Amino acid sequence: MTAGSTSRPEPAEGRALRPAAEERWADELAALAAADAESGAEIPRGWRLSPRSVRTFIVGDEDLGITRKFYGDDPLIDRAIVTLMGRQGLMLVGEPGTAKSMLSELLAAAICGTSGLTVQGSAGTTEDQLRYGWNYAQLLARGPSEDALVPSPVLAAMRSGRVARVEEITRCLPEVQDALVSVLSERRLAVPELGEYAVHAAPGFCVIATANLRDRGVTEMSAALKRRFNFEAVAPIASAKEEVALVMEKTERALAAVGAPASADRVVVEALVTAFRDLRGGVSQEGWSVERPSTVLSTAEAVAVSGSIALAGAFFPHAKDGVRLIPGQLLGAVRKDDSDDGARLLAYWDSVVKRRAAQGMRTWEQLWELRGALVEDSEAEEAGTANIQRFQPRTVFTFAILFVAVFVVLGSLNFSDIISALTQANPWWILASALLACLIWVGASVPLMALSPERLRFSDTLIAQVAASIITIVAPAGVGPAALNLRYLRKKRVPTAMAVTTVTLMQLSQVLITVTLLLLVVVVSGASLSVSIPYGTILAVVGVVVAVVGAVLAVPRARAWVWSKVEPTWQQVYPRLLWIVGQPRRLALVVCGNLLMNIGYVGAFWSALTAMGGSLEFSNVALTYLTSNALGSVIPSPGGIGPVETALTAGLQVAGVSVSIGLPTAIIYRLVTFYGRIPFGWVAMKYMERKDLI
């Protein structure tokens, strides 16, 4: 050994960090081939092993000394082998990290002795990589010839009767994918540059492709290509024991490959695998609900995290205790796709980890003590700032409005007259008002389901709208339901940006449809309205507003400032708006849901008026409600308490209804649409908390 040199253990499997399957298990393949020869097993044309030996090579056999290499659904292996004996290609689909590529490699190594005839699909994959290319030096010198032809892995597999592998086929462009159509259907590949020359597939040729179900930026396969594949879904490992064994084995192999003087810690691996399985499935092994992160936490990811912890313990003295490294490593794995997933991991710590620690589980007690590692200084600062901002002047102003409104309303009321009027109200019409008010919940559920990118259950969505009834106590009118819907969508694994866009579009649709209905009522029923509409004044006001807006936008700096405020929302909403416009069914549901909401509101208001003995045509009631409620909701008091009642009463007075009828009408309406809903909202909120829907 020379001066200054250091010795390190050689990798267990030679100089290659990752030998091919046919090299790594060459002895096992030779033993299985000898067993086939000895037993006289029937081997398909072009195959090196019998179907039974191919299966044994993958799932293992202790009696024969064959190790298990794939942990998963054994019947899947049987179906895959049967597919490859036929004319169909094999398509392995599943979430990232479910060993699709490894399974295709094992199948290729066992069937034909090589897994190297592989095309890695990507956005840069060309048709030449699936068909053929040319040696341009020979092409220019001698013209098109067989010698100048550069075969692709697929063409080489056809000539020799072996297995061709196409990884991540959905990442290839459609025209590249379709190069396989004739190969799979006709088992031949024409080369037009050489005239009638074509390569015919030799016996044993087959194609194995893989595709991730949760990939972004993928291309949908054509129907013609899909028909030429048998699809098999590779699911995550069902058995926790098998997953622990696999992670231990893979971690040991990774450590040996880099010559690290360390071994996998079973305690660390078991804790990691348990956490991964809990977060991946959305429920702990005890049956406790867990908020699933959007990131795919696969077995492969667990192997990577376990290997990182083992390597840190091998080379850094302060990292000998692998359990202490788990929170930080998990945080990095969870947040790689969505920063909000860090909050979900913290929620997992505050629920599952805390409960297990309380039960006396030693490892989980230690993990609970390490909770502080999940809370970064920046997050702590943000949380502190948020807590302080709750008492900003805006909040104080809102509550001041509430108190003033309540004081004015209570001070101006004659409770004896109101009680007398309410006791004389028709109970059946009050019941009708309450039933019509229930349509509001249904109407709010339909647009949310239509706009959501994820499939939502109607029952869960309806309960969310009921639960919003209690949020409106402390939030301005219309804000409470939006906040709860946002939280509900996040629980349904809708990304934060998409959830915000969905809720924003829902609110915009409500405003647009309400304004449209108001205009329709004015235009269609204008002559029969009891309310005198000052068209001249309205037009004058509109003209002044347009002129002011135009003058402001004419100033470049003002225009830039306005656009800086509007652009973020527009950038979020615009793509989603195009998406919903391009789907007539969803658009119709949005419109119908909002119409149902307005029917519920106006119908409840009209029934309340009828219960008090008031009489107005429905068009007048609609106009009165739509204008008065909009004006009352402008003032940012919690739930619109005070301003909404005042505005509705004043609107009825303008329409010719006395205050002795108008005020009780407003009270009944608010009772069935706001105050009376609070107990239902509380029950719904508790239900959603129990079902982990919020």
XYZ file of C-alpha atoms in Angstrom:
694
model
C 0.000 0.000 0.000
C 1.481 3.395 -0.956
C 1.838 6.287 1.415
C -1.269 8.357 1.795
C -3.534 5.689 0.344
C -6.486 4.231 2.149
C -7.935 0.822 1.852
C -11.616 0.197 1.360
C -13.608 -2.986 0.957
C -14.324 -3.989 -2.609
C -17.975 -4.145 -3.653
C -19.441 -7.584 -3.169
C -20.423 -7.923 -6.791
C -17.289 -6.850 -8.657
C -16.511 -3.405 -9.943
C -19.985 -2.644 -11.367
C -22.220 -0.717 -9.006
C -25.263 -2.454 -10.389
C -24.662 -5.567 -12.512
C -27.414 -6.677 -14.866
C -29.782 -9.331 -13.580
C -28.323 -11.993 -15.900
C -24.858 -11.284 -14.464
C -25.871 -10.985 -10.830
C -27.769 -14.266 -10.782
C -25.900 -16.135 -13.517
C -25.443 -19.190 -11.284
C -29.160 -19.402 -10.554
C -30.040 -19.101 -14.244
C -27.561 -21.856 -15.100
C -28.966 -24.096 -12.359
C -32.525 -23.590 -13.593
C -31.480 -24.322 -17.190
C -29.800 -27.544 -16.033
C -32.915 -28.505 -14.088
C -35.060 -27.963 -17.184
C -32.722 -30.139 -19.240
C -32.701 -32.871 -16.631
C -36.476 -32.937 -16.210
C -37.211 -32.537 -19.913
C -39.407 -29.507 -19.294
C -41.133 -28.029 -22.323
C -39.537 -24.720 -23.291
C -41.296 -22.256 -25.635
C -39.538 -21.542 -28.948
C -36.802 -18.950 -28.483
C -36.857 -19.160 -24.673
C -33.937 -20.323 -22.543
C -36.006 -21.487 -19.592
C -39.372 -23.116 -19.153
C -42.238 -20.900 -17.930
C -42.098 -22.649 -14.547
C -38.370 -21.939 -14.207
C -38.912 -18.295 -15.184
C -41.429 -18.014 -12.367
C -39.111 -19.766 -9.936
C -36.279 -17.403 -10.851
C -38.447 -14.412 -9.879
C -40.364 -15.656 -6.814
C -37.624 -17.972 -5.518
C -37.457 -21.577 -4.285
C -35.548 -22.446 -1.102
C -35.270 -26.121 -2.034
C -33.498 -25.253 -5.284
C -31.432 -22.467 -3.718
C -33.145 -19.760 -5.776
C -33.561 -16.444 -3.971
C -36.746 -14.405 -4.095
C -36.245 -11.231 -6.109
C -39.711 -9.751 -6.464
C -41.943 -9.144 -3.461
C -45.490 -8.688 -4.529
C -48.444 -10.430 -6.114
C -47.298 -13.892 -7.264
C -50.314 -14.427 -9.589
C -49.155 -11.266 -11.390
C -45.970 -13.115 -12.354
C -48.001 -16.001 -13.762
C -50.122 -13.657 -15.876
C -47.056 -11.793 -17.132
C -45.336 -15.014 -18.248
C -48.466 -16.240 -20.013
C -48.755 -12.897 -21.823
C -45.159 -13.081 -23.054
C -45.770 -16.557 -24.497
C -48.484 -15.076 -26.733
C -48.509 -12.314 -29.327
C -49.454 -9.475 -26.992
C -46.943 -7.150 -25.434
C -46.766 -6.810 -21.663
C -47.484 -3.398 -20.116
C -46.556 -2.996 -16.446
C -48.258 0.008 -14.866
C -48.263 1.324 -11.324
C -47.084 4.053 -9.012
C -43.405 5.010 -9.017
C -41.192 2.742 -6.970
C -43.257 -0.439 -7.268
C -40.431 -2.367 -9.020
C -41.926 -2.357 -12.518
C -38.548 -1.908 -14.171
C -36.951 -4.546 -11.991
C -39.687 -7.020 -12.845
C -39.266 -6.377 -16.575
C -35.514 -6.857 -16.191
C -35.956 -10.152 -14.352
C -38.405 -11.443 -16.950
C -36.076 -10.525 -19.822
C -33.033 -12.085 -18.121
C -34.846 -15.352 -17.456
C -36.550 -15.646 -20.848
C -33.729 -14.732 -23.233
C -30.615 -14.364 -21.096
C -30.224 -10.618 -21.518
C -32.024 -7.531 -20.225
C -29.860 -5.086 -22.147
C -32.119 -4.552 -25.172
C -33.745 -1.554 -23.518
C -35.087 1.806 -24.670
C -35.458 4.464 -21.970
C -38.485 6.526 -22.853
C -38.375 10.287 -22.460
C -39.481 13.454 -24.195
C -36.252 13.266 -26.202
C -36.721 9.670 -27.389
C -36.832 9.520 -31.178
C -38.439 7.057 -33.535
C -34.968 5.820 -34.537
C -34.480 4.446 -31.018
C -37.503 2.189 -31.489
C -36.973 1.338 -35.182
C -33.555 1.889 -36.744
C -30.988 4.500 -37.584
C -28.146 4.893 -40.069
C -24.380 4.973 -40.003
C -24.093 8.243 -41.905
C -20.476 7.675 -42.911
C -21.392 4.480 -44.755
C -24.678 5.957 -45.912
C -22.911 8.838 -47.667
C -20.190 6.612 -49.054
C -22.222 3.658 -50.328
C -25.856 4.663 -50.023
C -28.539 2.731 -48.120
C -27.475 -0.825 -47.317
C -27.808 -3.412 -44.590
C -24.296 -2.586 -43.433
C -25.220 1.065 -42.962
C -28.312 0.128 -40.953
C -28.024 0.734 -37.184
C -30.564 -1.473 -35.442
C -32.494 -0.254 -32.424
C -32.806 -2.493 -29.354
C -36.256 -3.453 -30.613
C -34.926 -4.410 -34.051
C -32.044 -6.361 -32.478
C -34.560 -8.217 -30.303
C -36.659 -9.077 -33.375
C -33.670 -10.472 -35.258
C -32.436 -12.620 -32.383
C -35.803 -13.616 -30.869
C -35.244 -11.918 -27.536
C -37.106 -9.550 -25.204
C -37.171 -5.818 -25.930
C -37.845 -3.480 -22.992
C -39.317 0.014 -23.289
C -39.152 1.954 -20.045
C -41.532 4.855 -19.362
C -43.273 4.522 -22.717
C -45.841 7.224 -21.872
C -43.058 9.797 -21.716
C -42.441 9.310 -25.457
C -44.284 11.397 -28.033
C -47.325 9.744 -29.689
C -45.608 9.340 -33.072
C -42.713 7.581 -31.343
C -45.009 5.274 -29.397
C -46.902 4.263 -32.524
C -43.710 2.885 -34.069
C -44.464 -0.221 -32.006
C -47.911 -0.799 -33.510
C -46.702 -2.658 -36.621
C -43.980 -4.402 -34.644
C -46.503 -5.896 -32.214
C -49.258 -6.628 -34.732
C -47.333 -7.859 -37.817
C -44.149 -8.987 -36.072
C -42.159 -7.323 -38.847
C -40.373 -4.036 -39.370
C -40.141 -2.653 -42.876
C -37.150 -0.594 -44.030
C -38.464 1.442 -46.993
C -35.010 2.841 -47.767
C -33.913 -0.694 -48.744
C -36.868 -1.366 -51.005
C -38.893 -4.395 -49.956
C -36.463 -5.300 -47.214
C -38.074 -6.062 -43.861
C -37.004 -7.692 -40.610
C -39.261 -10.483 -39.381
C -39.360 -11.305 -35.694
C -37.702 -14.579 -34.705
C -39.461 -16.936 -32.253
C -39.144 -15.703 -28.703
C -39.478 -12.019 -29.530
C -41.711 -10.021 -27.207
C -41.977 -6.507 -25.789
C -42.231 -5.418 -22.157
C -43.138 -1.776 -21.485
C -43.588 0.163 -18.245
C -45.533 3.294 -17.356
C -46.099 5.255 -14.155
C -49.665 6.065 -13.191
C -48.824 9.275 -11.321
C -46.271 10.774 -13.659
C -46.544 14.344 -14.896
C -45.887 15.361 -18.450
C -46.900 12.023 -19.919
C -48.553 11.260 -23.247
C -51.682 9.167 -23.596
C -51.196 6.017 -25.640
C -53.294 5.545 -28.747
C -56.127 3.029 -28.679
C -54.395 0.976 -31.403
C -51.265 0.630 -29.285
C -53.204 -0.122 -26.101
C -54.971 -3.033 -27.826
C -51.612 -4.650 -28.504
C -50.631 -4.740 -24.849
C -51.920 -6.695 -21.908
C -51.946 -4.319 -18.947
C -50.859 -5.525 -15.520
C -50.899 -3.239 -12.488
C -47.967 -3.615 -10.094
C -49.216 -2.683 -6.626
C -47.135 -1.790 -3.546
C -46.063 -4.704 -1.352
C -49.052 -5.845 0.675
C -47.131 -7.536 3.512
C -45.287 -5.287 5.948
C -42.976 -8.179 6.880
C -41.976 -8.722 3.252
C -41.432 -5.002 2.727
C -39.133 -4.815 5.762
C -37.175 -7.819 4.462
C -36.845 -6.246 1.024
C -35.722 -2.868 2.368
C -33.158 -4.611 4.585
C -31.832 -6.628 1.643
C -31.666 -3.651 -0.737
C -30.020 -1.448 1.869
C -27.358 -4.052 2.583
C -26.684 -4.423 -1.122
C -26.439 -0.646 -1.605
C -23.969 -0.366 1.266
C -21.863 -3.211 -0.120
C -21.854 -1.628 -3.574
C -20.117 1.514 -2.261
C -17.912 -0.403 0.154
C -19.424 1.202 3.275
C -18.411 -0.449 6.581
C -21.966 -0.534 7.851
C -25.105 -2.611 7.863
C -28.792 -1.861 7.884
C -30.366 -1.233 11.301
C -33.523 -3.321 11.585
C -35.063 -0.953 14.144
C -34.641 1.970 11.744
C -35.956 -0.010 8.780
C -39.024 -1.214 10.667
C -39.865 2.320 11.811
C -39.345 3.703 8.304
C -41.423 1.040 6.594
C -44.211 1.466 9.145
C -44.293 5.248 8.659
C -44.193 4.896 4.877
C -47.054 2.396 4.886
C -49.152 4.568 7.207
C -48.680 7.698 5.093
C -49.078 5.810 1.811
C -52.339 4.113 2.772
C -53.956 6.969 4.694
C -54.505 4.763 7.745
C -52.140 3.425 10.403
C -51.733 -0.258 11.212
C -53.918 0.386 14.278
C -56.718 1.793 12.115
C -56.137 5.478 12.915
C -56.807 7.978 10.138
C -53.728 9.567 8.543
C -53.644 12.484 6.120
C -51.915 11.184 2.999
C -49.256 13.360 1.408
C -49.359 13.966 -2.324
C -45.846 12.528 -2.664
C -45.584 8.847 -3.584
C -43.856 7.081 -0.695
C -42.802 3.887 -2.382
C -40.675 1.001 -1.222
C -37.869 2.308 -3.428
C -38.026 5.613 -1.541
C -37.822 3.711 1.755
C -34.703 1.925 0.490
C -33.131 5.272 -0.436
C -33.910 6.796 2.970
C -32.695 3.687 4.816
C -29.475 3.695 2.797
C -28.881 7.392 3.528
C -29.311 6.823 7.250
C -26.961 3.825 7.212
C -24.314 5.735 5.239
C -24.528 8.703 7.616
C -24.025 6.376 10.583
C -21.037 4.751 8.875
C -19.072 7.926 8.164
C -20.266 10.483 10.739
C -19.734 9.732 14.446
C -22.601 11.999 15.520
C -25.039 10.032 13.353
C -24.571 6.610 14.895
C -28.120 6.606 16.254
C -30.114 6.093 13.064
C -33.486 6.721 14.724
C -32.524 10.364 15.325
C -32.080 10.839 11.579
C -35.526 9.529 10.628
C -37.539 12.800 11.043
C -35.192 14.855 8.865
C -34.933 12.174 6.191
C -38.700 11.683 6.154
C -39.277 15.420 5.851
C -37.051 15.587 2.799
C -38.760 12.594 1.180
C -42.270 13.865 1.874
C -41.807 17.482 0.736
C -40.147 16.855 -2.612
C -43.399 17.332 -4.576
C -45.467 19.632 -2.371
C -44.203 21.834 0.456
C -47.581 21.485 2.180
C -46.813 17.808 2.744
C -44.505 18.895 5.551
C -47.579 19.944 7.532
C -49.138 16.535 6.886
C -46.041 14.801 8.228
C -46.207 16.993 11.322
C -49.876 16.046 11.730
C -48.822 12.391 11.506
C -46.360 13.011 14.314
C -49.005 14.737 16.433
C -51.437 11.869 16.046
C -49.965 8.457 15.269
C -46.434 8.934 16.622
C -47.772 10.566 19.792
C -50.260 7.744 20.372
C -47.647 5.045 19.910
C -45.298 6.876 22.231
C -48.080 7.012 24.840
C -48.421 3.221 24.549
C -44.793 2.802 25.604
C -43.249 1.840 22.249
C -39.596 2.700 22.746
C -38.690 3.653 19.179
C -41.784 5.809 18.813
C -41.145 7.466 22.157
C -37.775 8.545 20.802
C -39.363 9.724 17.546
C -41.925 11.765 19.478
C -39.124 13.473 21.392
C -37.603 14.417 18.017
C -40.737 16.262 16.853
C -38.873 19.571 16.959
C -36.782 18.459 13.987
C -39.866 18.756 11.794
C -40.468 22.391 12.728
C -38.014 24.727 10.973
C -37.137 28.178 12.265
C -38.716 29.824 9.259
C -41.960 28.019 9.860
C -41.886 29.026 13.496
C -41.384 32.660 12.530
C -44.257 32.477 10.064
C -46.480 30.966 12.716
C -45.536 33.750 15.154
C -46.245 36.393 12.550
C -49.582 34.816 11.741
C -50.578 34.805 15.406
C -49.728 38.499 15.747
C -51.554 39.404 12.551
C -54.801 38.082 13.946
C -55.079 41.310 15.906
C -54.370 43.693 13.076
C -56.581 46.776 12.636
C -58.600 44.992 9.969
C -59.771 42.420 12.504
C -60.523 45.046 15.127
C -62.498 47.037 12.530
C -64.544 43.958 11.627
C -65.539 43.252 15.199
C -66.284 46.930 15.779
C -68.732 46.830 12.881
C -70.316 43.740 14.368
C -70.825 45.317 17.760
C -72.154 48.565 16.298
C -74.537 46.683 14.025
C -75.823 44.511 16.842
C -76.212 47.582 19.093
C -78.120 49.553 16.471
C -80.350 46.647 15.515
C -81.139 45.674 19.087
C -81.692 49.290 20.087
C -84.202 49.930 17.308
C -86.294 46.824 17.738
C -89.619 46.548 19.452
C -89.349 42.993 20.706
C -92.976 42.739 21.789
C -94.203 43.571 18.278
C -91.701 41.184 16.714
C -92.648 38.328 19.019
C -96.327 38.983 18.392
C -95.744 38.941 14.638
C -93.674 35.772 14.778
C -96.304 33.935 16.827
C -98.878 34.727 14.170
C -96.661 33.440 11.363
C -97.835 30.428 9.339
C -95.740 27.453 10.584
C -96.175 25.520 7.341
C -94.645 28.321 5.303
C -91.791 28.556 7.819
C -91.216 24.825 7.308
C -91.296 25.364 3.550
C -88.718 28.131 3.952
C -86.482 25.784 5.946
C -86.784 23.023 3.348
C -86.006 25.420 0.497
C -82.985 26.604 2.448
C -81.654 23.032 2.353
C -81.366 23.405 -1.412
C -78.538 25.857 -0.752
C -76.354 23.040 0.607
C -77.133 20.837 -2.368
C -76.557 23.666 -4.821
C -73.184 24.505 -3.246
C -72.055 20.867 -3.459
C -72.676 20.437 -7.185
C -70.320 23.199 -8.510
C -67.558 22.129 -6.126
C -67.758 18.554 -7.399
C -67.828 19.728 -11.012
C -64.834 22.064 -10.637
C -62.690 19.707 -8.562
C -59.921 17.832 -10.443
C -60.373 14.916 -8.033
C -63.514 12.802 -7.849
C -65.539 13.847 -4.784
C -68.306 11.912 -3.070
C -71.586 13.811 -2.987
C -72.290 12.831 0.624
C -68.904 14.093 1.854
C -69.203 17.298 -0.166
C -72.726 17.922 1.139
C -71.582 17.449 4.738
C -68.778 19.941 4.101
C -71.326 22.561 3.050
C -73.382 21.860 6.171
C -70.266 22.160 8.324
C -69.559 25.565 6.776
C -72.668 26.838 8.584
C -70.701 27.105 11.826
C -67.667 28.765 10.181
C -69.832 31.674 9.033
C -70.259 32.763 12.655
C -66.720 34.144 12.755
C -66.111 34.904 9.078
C -67.611 37.517 6.743
C -70.472 36.367 4.557
C -69.256 33.985 1.834
C -65.735 33.630 3.262
C -66.432 30.811 5.727
C -67.642 28.239 3.170
C -64.691 29.059 0.896
C -62.187 28.423 3.688
C -63.795 25.133 4.640
C -64.030 23.988 1.014
C -60.331 24.741 0.586
C -59.481 22.580 3.585
C -61.809 19.843 2.371
C -60.163 19.765 -1.065
C -56.701 19.546 0.482
C -57.867 16.515 2.478
C -58.992 14.992 -0.826
C -55.388 15.247 -2.054
C -55.996 18.211 -4.319
C -52.751 20.258 -4.547
C -52.900 23.597 -2.752
C -52.678 25.742 -5.889
C -55.369 23.698 -7.634
C -57.604 23.781 -4.537
C -57.326 27.581 -4.313
C -58.132 27.861 -8.022
C -61.156 25.580 -7.643
C -62.587 27.571 -4.733
C -61.889 30.849 -6.546
C -63.704 29.645 -9.658
C -66.614 28.508 -7.509
C -66.939 31.973 -5.949
C -66.608 33.674 -9.328
C -69.321 31.458 -10.784
C -71.631 32.364 -7.894
C -71.095 36.077 -8.480
C -71.514 35.861 -12.249
C -74.672 33.776 -12.129
C -76.208 35.930 -9.377
C -75.554 39.119 -11.361
C -76.905 37.450 -14.513
C -80.094 36.426 -12.703
C -80.495 39.949 -11.363
C -80.200 41.407 -14.854
C -82.642 38.851 -16.245
C -85.192 39.701 -13.576
C -84.866 43.406 -14.355
C -85.053 42.941 -18.124
C -87.772 40.295 -18.304
C -90.010 41.533 -15.500
C -89.174 45.208 -15.569
C -92.699 46.360 -16.412
C -94.342 44.302 -13.663
C -91.895 45.244 -10.912
C -93.319 47.220 -8.029
C -89.937 48.801 -7.487
C -89.218 51.856 -9.553
C -85.822 51.378 -11.153
C -83.959 54.605 -11.939
C -82.511 53.504 -15.254
C -81.074 56.951 -15.962
C -79.254 57.099 -12.664
C -77.938 53.574 -13.080
C -76.621 54.328 -16.547
C -75.025 57.526 -15.288
C -73.310 55.697 -12.445
C -72.106 52.965 -14.777
C -70.790 55.587 -17.190
C -68.898 57.394 -14.429
C -67.385 54.118 -13.185
C -66.304 53.143 -16.697
C -64.794 56.581 -17.275
C -62.879 56.486 -13.976
C -61.584 52.966 -14.625
C -60.557 53.924 -18.162
C -58.734 57.008 -16.940
C -56.866 55.003 -14.289
C -55.880 52.283 -16.749
C -54.649 54.901 -19.197
C -51.820 55.691 -16.790
C -49.007 53.160 -17.374
C -47.916 52.985 -13.730
C -51.475 52.563 -12.517
C -52.141 49.925 -15.159
C -48.980 48.053 -14.143
C -49.998 48.225 -10.490
C -53.498 46.875 -11.213
C -52.100 44.078 -13.352
C -49.589 43.129 -10.631
C -52.521 42.604 -8.280
C -54.682 40.746 -10.790
C -52.040 38.663 -12.579
C -51.417 35.997 -9.871
C -55.116 35.179 -9.638
C -55.535 35.315 -13.408
C -52.577 32.969 -13.987
C -54.149 30.464 -11.620
C -57.715 30.744 -12.824
C -57.221 31.094 -16.606
C -56.028 27.505 -17.380
C -58.727 26.051 -15.171
C -61.319 28.296 -16.755
C -60.381 27.022 -20.213
C -60.596 23.464 -18.885
C -64.114 23.901 -17.517
C -65.338 25.725 -20.631
C -64.098 22.805 -22.744
C -66.210 20.349 -20.753
C -69.902 21.140 -21.344
C -71.146 18.618 -18.793
C -69.114 20.092 -15.946
C -70.009 23.624 -17.043
C -73.702 22.705 -17.026
C -73.364 21.288 -13.521
C -71.722 24.507 -12.329
C -74.559 26.582 -13.762
C -77.278 24.250 -12.449
C -75.729 24.119 -8.986
C -75.551 27.895 -8.714
C -79.106 28.236 -10.008
C -80.215 25.752 -7.358
C -78.454 27.832 -4.690
C -80.230 31.002 -5.804
C -83.572 29.195 -5.956
C -82.979 28.055 -2.394
C -82.121 31.555 -1.173
C -84.931 33.366 -3.008
C -87.430 30.592 -2.276
C -86.633 30.645 1.435
C -86.982 34.453 1.491
C -90.286 34.354 -0.403
C -91.675 31.610 1.884
C -90.676 33.634 4.960
C -92.517 36.650 3.560
C -95.567 34.502 2.810
C -95.462 33.076 6.347
C -95.794 36.624 7.715
C -98.770 37.316 5.466
C -96.824 39.504 3.069
C -97.600 39.490 -0.610
C -95.205 40.229 -3.442
C -94.768 38.751 -6.873
C -91.886 36.331 -7.097
C -89.970 38.624 -9.467
C -90.191 41.463 -6.942
C -89.047 39.157 -4.183
C -86.110 37.971 -6.300
C -85.043 41.531 -7.127
C -85.411 42.628 -3.516
C -83.433 39.703 -2.161
C -80.618 39.759 -4.723
C -79.968 43.495 -4.348
C -80.502 43.772 -0.585
C -78.476 40.686 0.333
C -75.614 41.812 -1.917
C -75.567 45.264 -0.288
C -75.769 43.781 3.212
C -72.935 41.361 2.544
C -70.581 44.151 1.464
C -70.055 45.231 5.075
C -67.505 42.739 6.490
C -69.250 41.670 9.685
C -69.084 37.987 10.747
C -71.833 36.145 8.955
C -73.296 39.470 7.847
C -74.969 39.747 11.272
C -76.747 43.084 11.444
C -76.103 44.536 7.975
C -77.891 41.684 6.151
C -81.024 41.907 8.325
C -81.092 45.683 7.983
C -80.630 45.567 4.211
C -83.355 42.933 3.706
C -85.818 44.885 5.845
C -85.043 48.109 4.003
C -85.378 46.357 0.647
C -88.836 45.081 1.548
C -89.822 48.600 2.626
C -88.752 49.937 -0.776
C -90.884 47.207 -2.386
C -93.914 48.382 -0.379
C -93.857 45.985 2.583
C -94.300 47.521 6.031
C -91.508 47.216 8.558
C -93.827 45.246 10.895
C -93.842 42.476 8.270
C -90.443 43.096 6.678
C -88.369 42.782 9.855
C -89.927 39.474 11.023
C -89.555 38.203 7.462
C -85.846 38.998 7.563
C -85.564 37.323 10.966
C -87.297 34.136 9.793
C -85.153 34.051 6.673
C -81.953 34.451 8.661
C -83.151 31.842 11.140
C -83.543 29.156 8.473
C -80.448 30.147 6.469
C -78.009 31.183 9.215
C -78.833 31.033 12.947
C -80.810 27.774 12.844
C -78.043 26.057 10.897
C -75.389 26.452 13.575
C -76.256 23.205 15.464
C -76.273 21.260 12.182
C -72.939 22.812 11.273
C -71.444 21.777 14.606
C -72.591 18.162 14.188
C -71.295 18.072 10.597
C -67.954 19.544 11.701
C -67.534 16.852 14.366
C -68.385 14.178 11.813
C -65.798 15.510 9.358
C -63.154 15.596 12.077
C -63.922 12.000 13.016
C -63.764 10.856 9.394
C -60.617 12.907 8.710
C -62.366 14.987 6.065
C -61.097 18.286 7.367
